[in-house]
Amino acid sequence: MSKQEITLTPVSGASCCTPISDAALDSAGAADGAAVFRALADPVRLRLLSMITSAGDEICVCDLTPQFEVSGPTISHHLKVLREAGLVDCERRGTWVYYWPVPERLQWISTLLAVPETALTR
Amino acid sequence: MSKQEITLTPVSGASCCTPISDAALDSAGAADGAAVFRALADPVRLRLLSMITSAGDEICVCDLTPQFEVSGPTISHHLKVLREAGLVDCERRGTWVYYWPVPERLQWISTLLAVPETALTR
């Protein structure tokens, strides 16, 4: 089998808002979702994402790095993975890079796993 | 550093319903979340989970396996990973094993990634 490139579906795509409790994913949707979950499947990346999303607006990489016991380049790598998964975006201003969350992408994943209220009370 | 065992937080735990947009995860919460996302970070497992959650009530493994081009033992392995992550549960009845989703666990992950409506419209 040849190496397969995973292309992320735009967040405005048709598959955006159908929870898996409503309809089974097709192969393309599953590949897309799994790629995003891979980005989230690391404790450092998940903490970075939570720090970026809870920061209010945006956060400087200079405020993220001191919170971890890993090196600056390692943090940069993890931030790149989050950015490539479409979960955060960033901009360089002078010396520092500033990060903010992409709410539509988080909402896409949250909706994918949403379950109806009735399922929680049965 | 010694090898760290990851223990999943019970779904009724205090960390259950705080979205990362409200508060940054601590190390324990991040390890717990990342372990669940690792279970979701595979296209076959994500399709299996979506088939189980959209089945209505429960689904026989005999109805899951024919949908994939991988072997029965491989499907069994993926189902075991989903079960160990607390996302599905199962019961053997005679020849077959029947699977159903654990809605509280899905809701836990969905809530973790939820973003406020206001963040989507800014």
Coordinates of C-alpha atoms in Angstrom, one line a residue, chain A residues 4 8 50 55-56 71 81 84 86 95 120-121:
Chain A
Q4 CA -1.3 7.9 2.2
L8 CA -7.9 17.7 6.6
S50 CA -5.8 24.0 26.9
A55 CA -6.0 32.3 27.7
G56 CA -8.9 34.4 26.6
S71 CA 13.0 22.3 25.6
V81 CA 1.5 19.7 15.1
E84 CA -1.2 21.6 11.1
G86 CA -6.0 23.2 12.3
T95 CA 10.8 38.3 18.6
L120 CA -26.9 10.0 29.4
T121 CA -30.0 9.3 31.4

